[in-house]
């Protein structure tokens, strides 16, 4: 069954700094953005969200909001029940099934590989990540150390797409022109 939702995702966070704008520019049309920036002060977060929302609309990106539900203009929510597209993280099979029961449209299985955003966290690896994702009746996205180079190996295990932070903002990362 083909994915009905974006299959390439950008997870935003404070570490990106000005590289966020490069990452948004490199996403292919129709890709998704999960706006996090949890530690950004509320007033600054609102301004940043508005700027990201403007770029997402102009570029045809699907914007999902994590955290504060008071920000308006997102197409959905992350890690909670809500209106629109619901994305949800899962670190094991139990969490993946709970996400589906909670109404998730997209489940992000992580961390597939070691990642800079969670130093020291134990990666699932390909086979355990595939076991978490297997048979879920939703779009399943690999997260954690993902990029275009690793994508073919992960796709062969049944994932619909991948999400990343660093891969989209590196100077040699994927491009919206690929």
PDB file of C-alpha atoms in Angstrom:
ATOM      1  CA  UNK A   1       0.000   0.000   0.000  1.00  0.00           C
ATOM      2  CA  UNK A   2       1.572   3.337  -1.008  1.00  0.00           C
ATOM      3  CA  UNK A   3       2.018   5.985   1.679  1.00  0.00           C
ATOM      4  CA  UNK A   4      -0.731   8.620   1.768  1.00  0.00           C
ATOM      5  CA  UNK A   5       1.369  11.064   3.727  1.00  0.00           C
ATOM      6  CA  UNK A   6       4.779  12.688   3.251  1.00  0.00           C
ATOM      7  CA  UNK A   7       7.637  10.217   2.962  1.00  0.00           C
ATOM      8  CA  UNK A   8      10.473  12.684   3.601  1.00  0.00           C
ATOM      9  CA  UNK A   9      10.461  14.613   6.871  1.00  0.00           C
ATOM     10  CA  UNK A  10      12.508  17.279   8.597  1.00  0.00           C
ATOM     11  CA  UNK A  11      12.534  17.318  12.391  1.00  0.00           C
ATOM     12  CA  UNK A  12      13.403  20.842  13.553  1.00  0.00           C
ATOM     13  CA  UNK A  13      15.397  21.608  16.655  1.00  0.00           C
ATOM     14  CA  UNK A  14      17.465  24.357  18.219  1.00  0.00           C
ATOM     15  CA  UNK A  15      20.790  22.805  17.173  1.00  0.00           C
ATOM     16  CA  UNK A  16      20.081  23.716  13.550  1.00  0.00           C
ATOM     17  CA  UNK A  17      20.314  27.451  14.105  1.00  0.00           C
ATOM     18  CA  UNK A  18      20.515  29.199  10.733  1.00  0.00           C
ATOM     19  CA  UNK A  19      20.893  25.832   8.976  1.00  0.00           C
ATOM     20  CA  UNK A  20      17.122  25.415   9.420  1.00  0.00           C
ATOM     21  CA  UNK A  21      16.524  27.674   6.417  1.00  0.00           C
ATOM     22  CA  UNK A  22      18.839  25.581   4.230  1.00  0.00           C
ATOM     23  CA  UNK A  23      17.075  22.426   5.374  1.00  0.00           C
ATOM     24  CA  UNK A  24      13.632  23.822   4.520  1.00  0.00           C
ATOM     25  CA  UNK A  25      14.910  24.844   1.098  1.00  0.00           C
ATOM     26  CA  UNK A  26      16.314  21.372   0.411  1.00  0.00           C
ATOM     27  CA  UNK A  27      13.144  19.439   1.212  1.00  0.00           C
ATOM     28  CA  UNK A  28      11.281  18.093  -1.805  1.00  0.00           C
ATOM     29  CA  UNK A  29       7.806  19.525  -2.479  1.00  0.00           C
ATOM     30  CA  UNK A  30       5.219  17.597  -0.452  1.00  0.00           C
ATOM     31  CA  UNK A  31       7.689  16.673   2.289  1.00  0.00           C
ATOM     32  CA  UNK A  32       6.775  17.085   5.943  1.00  0.00           C
ATOM     33  CA  UNK A  33       8.194  19.281   8.685  1.00  0.00           C
ATOM     34  CA  UNK A  34       7.744  18.489  12.367  1.00  0.00           C
ATOM     35  CA  UNK A  35       8.290  21.776  14.171  1.00  0.00           C
ATOM     36  CA  UNK A  36       9.741  21.068  17.607  1.00  0.00           C
ATOM     37  CA  UNK A  37      12.003  23.775  19.087  1.00  0.00           C
ATOM     38  CA  UNK A  38      10.845  22.784  22.566  1.00  0.00           C
ATOM     39  CA  UNK A  39      13.457  24.840  24.437  1.00  0.00           C
ATOM     40  CA  UNK A  40      12.918  28.066  22.491  1.00  0.00           C
ATOM     41  CA  UNK A  41      11.266  30.773  24.639  1.00  0.00           C
ATOM     42  CA  UNK A  42       7.521  31.061  23.831  1.00  0.00           C
ATOM     43  CA  UNK A  43       7.547  34.487  22.126  1.00  0.00           C
ATOM     44  CA  UNK A  44      10.573  33.568  20.010  1.00  0.00           C
ATOM     45  CA  UNK A  45       9.030  30.166  19.216  1.00  0.00           C
ATOM     46  CA  UNK A  46       5.832  31.848  17.915  1.00  0.00           C
ATOM     47  CA  UNK A  47       7.860  34.089  15.582  1.00  0.00           C
ATOM     48  CA  UNK A  48       9.983  31.178  14.375  1.00  0.00           C
ATOM     49  CA  UNK A  49       6.904  29.004  13.820  1.00  0.00           C
ATOM     50  CA  UNK A  50       5.231  31.767  11.782  1.00  0.00           C
ATOM     51  CA  UNK A  51       8.306  32.034   9.560  1.00  0.00           C
ATOM     52  CA  UNK A  52       8.495  28.253   9.079  1.00  0.00           C
ATOM     53  CA  UNK A  53       4.723  28.150   8.380  1.00  0.00           C
ATOM     54  CA  UNK A  54       5.118  30.817   5.681  1.00  0.00           C
ATOM     55  CA  UNK A  55       7.949  28.886   4.006  1.00  0.00           C
ATOM     56  CA  UNK A  56       6.038  25.597   4.259  1.00  0.00           C
ATOM     57  CA  UNK A  57       2.982  27.091   2.546  1.00  0.00           C
ATOM     58  CA  UNK A  58       5.066  28.687  -0.204  1.00  0.00           C
ATOM     59  CA  UNK A  59       7.049  25.483  -0.837  1.00  0.00           C
ATOM     60  CA  UNK A  60       4.156  23.001  -0.557  1.00  0.00           C
ATOM     61  CA  UNK A  61       5.416  21.362   2.636  1.00  0.00           C
ATOM     62  CA  UNK A  62       3.212  19.711   5.258  1.00  0.00           C
ATOM     63  CA  UNK A  63       3.795  21.361   8.654  1.00  0.00           C
ATOM     64  CA  UNK A  64       3.099  19.450  11.870  1.00  0.00           C
ATOM     65  CA  UNK A  65       3.402  21.005  15.322  1.00  0.00           C
ATOM     66  CA  UNK A  66       4.962  19.333  18.346  1.00  0.00           C
ATOM     67  CA  UNK A  67       4.446  20.767  21.800  1.00  0.00           C
ATOM     68  CA  UNK A  68       2.448  23.947  22.384  1.00  0.00           C
ATOM     69  CA  UNK A  69      -1.018  23.582  20.886  1.00  0.00           C
ATOM     70  CA  UNK A  70      -1.688  27.339  20.948  1.00  0.00           C
ATOM     71  CA  UNK A  71       0.252  27.969  17.715  1.00  0.00           C
ATOM     72  CA  UNK A  72      -2.093  28.020  14.727  1.00  0.00           C
ATOM     73  CA  UNK A  73      -1.672  27.095  11.102  1.00  0.00           C
ATOM     74  CA  UNK A  74      -0.193  23.605  11.230  1.00  0.00           C
ATOM     75  CA  UNK A  75      -1.646  20.726   9.210  1.00  0.00           C
ATOM     76  CA  UNK A  76      -1.394  18.439  12.210  1.00  0.00           C
ATOM     77  CA  UNK A  77       0.194  17.550  15.534  1.00  0.00           C
ATOM     78  CA  UNK A  78       3.066  15.419  16.790  1.00  0.00           C
ATOM     79  CA  UNK A  79       3.037  13.040  19.761  1.00  0.00           C
ATOM     80  CA  UNK A  80      -0.485  13.857  20.865  1.00  0.00           C
ATOM     81  CA  UNK A  81      -4.051  13.532  19.709  1.00  0.00           C
ATOM     82  CA  UNK A  82      -5.370  16.396  17.688  1.00  0.00           C
ATOM     83  CA  UNK A  83      -6.844  17.607  14.440  1.00  0.00           C
ATOM     84  CA  UNK A  84      -5.342  16.987  11.050  1.00  0.00           C
ATOM     85  CA  UNK A  85      -2.357  14.764  10.419  1.00  0.00           C
ATOM     86  CA  UNK A  86      -1.119  13.022  13.562  1.00  0.00           C
ATOM     87  CA  UNK A  87       2.515  11.892  13.721  1.00  0.00           C
ATOM     88  CA  UNK A  88       3.848   9.860  16.619  1.00  0.00           C
ATOM     89  CA  UNK A  89       7.262   8.586  17.731  1.00  0.00           C
ATOM     90  CA  UNK A  90       7.844   4.927  18.582  1.00  0.00           C
ATOM     91  CA  UNK A  91      10.980   3.429  20.083  1.00  0.00           C
ATOM     92  CA  UNK A  92       9.661  -0.126  20.375  1.00  0.00           C
ATOM     93  CA  UNK A  93       6.774  -2.290  19.164  1.00  0.00           C
ATOM     94  CA  UNK A  94       4.607  -1.500  22.204  1.00  0.00           C
ATOM     95  CA  UNK A  95       4.883   2.261  21.529  1.00  0.00           C
ATOM     96  CA  UNK A  96       4.182   1.734  17.822  1.00  0.00           C
ATOM     97  CA  UNK A  97       0.957  -0.155  18.548  1.00  0.00           C
ATOM     98  CA  UNK A  98      -0.055   2.456  21.141  1.00  0.00           C
ATOM     99  CA  UNK A  99       0.519   5.181  18.527  1.00  0.00           C
ATOM    100  CA  UNK A 100      -1.832   3.438  16.097  1.00  0.00           C
ATOM    101  CA  UNK A 101      -4.455   3.050  18.855  1.00  0.00           C
ATOM    102  CA  UNK A 102      -4.071   6.770  19.666  1.00  0.00           C
ATOM    103  CA  UNK A 103      -4.947   7.660  16.082  1.00  0.00           C
ATOM    104  CA  UNK A 104      -1.531   8.232  14.520  1.00  0.00           C
ATOM    105  CA  UNK A 105      -1.472   8.557  10.742  1.00  0.00           C
ATOM    106  CA  UNK A 106       2.333   8.406  10.648  1.00  0.00           C
ATOM    107  CA  UNK A 107       4.608   6.522  13.048  1.00  0.00           C
ATOM    108  CA  UNK A 108       8.279   7.531  13.259  1.00  0.00           C
ATOM    109  CA  UNK A 109      10.371   4.548  14.381  1.00  0.00           C
ATOM    110  CA  UNK A 110      13.582   5.642  16.082  1.00  0.00           C
ATOM    111  CA  UNK A 111      16.455   5.668  16.471  1.00  0.00           C
ATOM    112  CA  UNK A 112      17.249   3.340  13.584  1.00  0.00           C
ATOM    113  CA  UNK A 113      20.931   4.379  13.586  1.00  0.00           C
ATOM    114  CA  UNK A 114      23.022   6.358  16.067  1.00  0.00           C
ATOM    115  CA  UNK A 115      22.156  10.038  15.964  1.00  0.00           C
ATOM    116  CA  UNK A 116      23.759  13.291  17.098  1.00  0.00           C
ATOM    117  CA  UNK A 117      20.472  14.537  18.544  1.00  0.00           C
ATOM    118  CA  UNK A 118      20.408  11.729  21.126  1.00  0.00           C
ATOM    119  CA  UNK A 119      24.061  10.987  21.928  1.00  0.00           C
ATOM    120  CA  UNK A 120      24.538   7.726  23.755  1.00  0.00           C
ATOM    121  CA  UNK A 121      21.034   6.443  22.954  1.00  0.00           C
ATOM    122  CA  UNK A 122      21.072   2.826  21.834  1.00  0.00           C
ATOM    123  CA  UNK A 123      20.136   2.537  18.167  1.00  0.00           C
ATOM    124  CA  UNK A 124      17.576  -0.082  17.165  1.00  0.00           C
ATOM    125  CA  UNK A 125      19.504  -1.203  14.111  1.00  0.00           C
ATOM    126  CA  UNK A 126      17.882  -2.330  10.891  1.00  0.00           C
ATOM    127  CA  UNK A 127      16.316  -5.595  12.037  1.00  0.00           C
ATOM    128  CA  UNK A 128      14.838  -4.367  15.321  1.00  0.00           C
ATOM    129  CA  UNK A 129      13.522  -1.215  13.594  1.00  0.00           C
ATOM    130  CA  UNK A 130      11.888  -3.412  10.945  1.00  0.00           C
ATOM    131  CA  UNK A 131      10.296  -5.551  13.677  1.00  0.00           C
ATOM    132  CA  UNK A 132       8.845  -2.403  15.306  1.00  0.00           C
ATOM    133  CA  UNK A 133       7.403  -1.224  11.970  1.00  0.00           C
ATOM    134  CA  UNK A 134       6.233  -4.541  10.510  1.00  0.00           C
ATOM    135  CA  UNK A 135       2.566  -4.644   9.527  1.00  0.00           C
ATOM    136  CA  UNK A 136       1.527  -1.280  10.951  1.00  0.00           C
ATOM    137  CA  UNK A 137      -1.565   0.014   9.096  1.00  0.00           C
ATOM    138  CA  UNK A 138      -0.154   3.552   8.862  1.00  0.00           C
ATOM    139  CA  UNK A 139       2.694   5.343   7.091  1.00  0.00           C
ATOM    140  CA  UNK A 140       5.939   4.242   8.766  1.00  0.00           C
ATOM    141  CA  UNK A 141       8.967   6.537   8.758  1.00  0.00           C
ATOM    142  CA  UNK A 142      12.533   5.663   9.806  1.00  0.00           C
ATOM    143  CA  UNK A 143      14.198   8.263  12.049  1.00  0.00           C
ATOM    144  CA  UNK A 144      17.659   8.440  13.543  1.00  0.00           C
ATOM    145  CA  UNK A 145      20.849   8.790  11.569  1.00  0.00           C
ATOM    146  CA  UNK A 146      18.919   8.653   8.301  1.00  0.00           C
ATOM    147  CA  UNK A 147      19.889  10.138   4.939  1.00  0.00           C
ATOM    148  CA  UNK A 148      19.491   9.332   1.226  1.00  0.00           C
ATOM    149  CA  UNK A 149      22.546   7.076   1.298  1.00  0.00           C
ATOM    150  CA  UNK A 150      21.025   4.821   3.980  1.00  0.00           C
ATOM    151  CA  UNK A 151      17.488   5.016   2.604  1.00  0.00           C
ATOM    152  CA  UNK A 152      17.653   2.068   0.111  1.00  0.00           C
ATOM    153  CA  UNK A 153      18.598  -0.408   2.878  1.00  0.00           C
ATOM    154  CA  UNK A 154      15.778   0.840   5.088  1.00  0.00           C
ATOM    155  CA  UNK A 155      13.229   0.961   2.254  1.00  0.00           C
ATOM    156  CA  UNK A 156      13.906  -2.707   1.530  1.00  0.00           C
ATOM    157  CA  UNK A 157      12.641  -3.494   5.045  1.00  0.00           C
ATOM    158  CA  UNK A 158       9.206  -1.979   4.391  1.00  0.00           C
ATOM    159  CA  UNK A 159       9.549   1.604   5.595  1.00  0.00           C
ATOM    160  CA  UNK A 160       7.623   4.220   3.614  1.00  0.00           C
ATOM    161  CA  UNK A 161      10.135   7.033   4.084  1.00  0.00           C
ATOM    162  CA  UNK A 162      12.556   8.687   6.454  1.00  0.00           C
ATOM    163  CA  UNK A 163      12.925  11.709   8.703  1.00  0.00           C
ATOM    164  CA  UNK A 164      16.117  13.537   9.586  1.00  0.00           C
ATOM    165  CA  UNK A 165      17.556  16.641  11.175  1.00  0.00           C
ATOM    166  CA  UNK A 166      21.152  16.873  10.038  1.00  0.00           C
ATOM    167  CA  UNK A 167      20.775  15.225   6.615  1.00  0.00           C
ATOM    168  CA  UNK A 168      18.699  18.127   5.291  1.00  0.00           C
ATOM    169  CA  UNK A 169      21.009  20.891   6.489  1.00  0.00           C
ATOM    170  CA  UNK A 170      24.428  19.458   5.592  1.00  0.00           C
ATOM    171  CA  UNK A 171      26.069  21.029   2.577  1.00  0.00           C
ATOM    172  CA  UNK A 172      26.286  17.577   0.951  1.00  0.00           C
ATOM    173  CA  UNK A 173      22.841  16.404   2.090  1.00  0.00           C
ATOM    174  CA  UNK A 174      19.809  15.609  -0.044  1.00  0.00           C
ATOM    175  CA  UNK A 175      18.412  18.365  -2.182  1.00  0.00           C
ATOM    176  CA  UNK A 176      14.898  19.332  -3.177  1.00  0.00           C
ATOM    177  CA  UNK A 177      16.203  19.043  -6.705  1.00  0.00           C
ATOM    178  CA  UNK A 178      16.855  15.290  -6.354  1.00  0.00           C
TER     179      UNK A 178
END
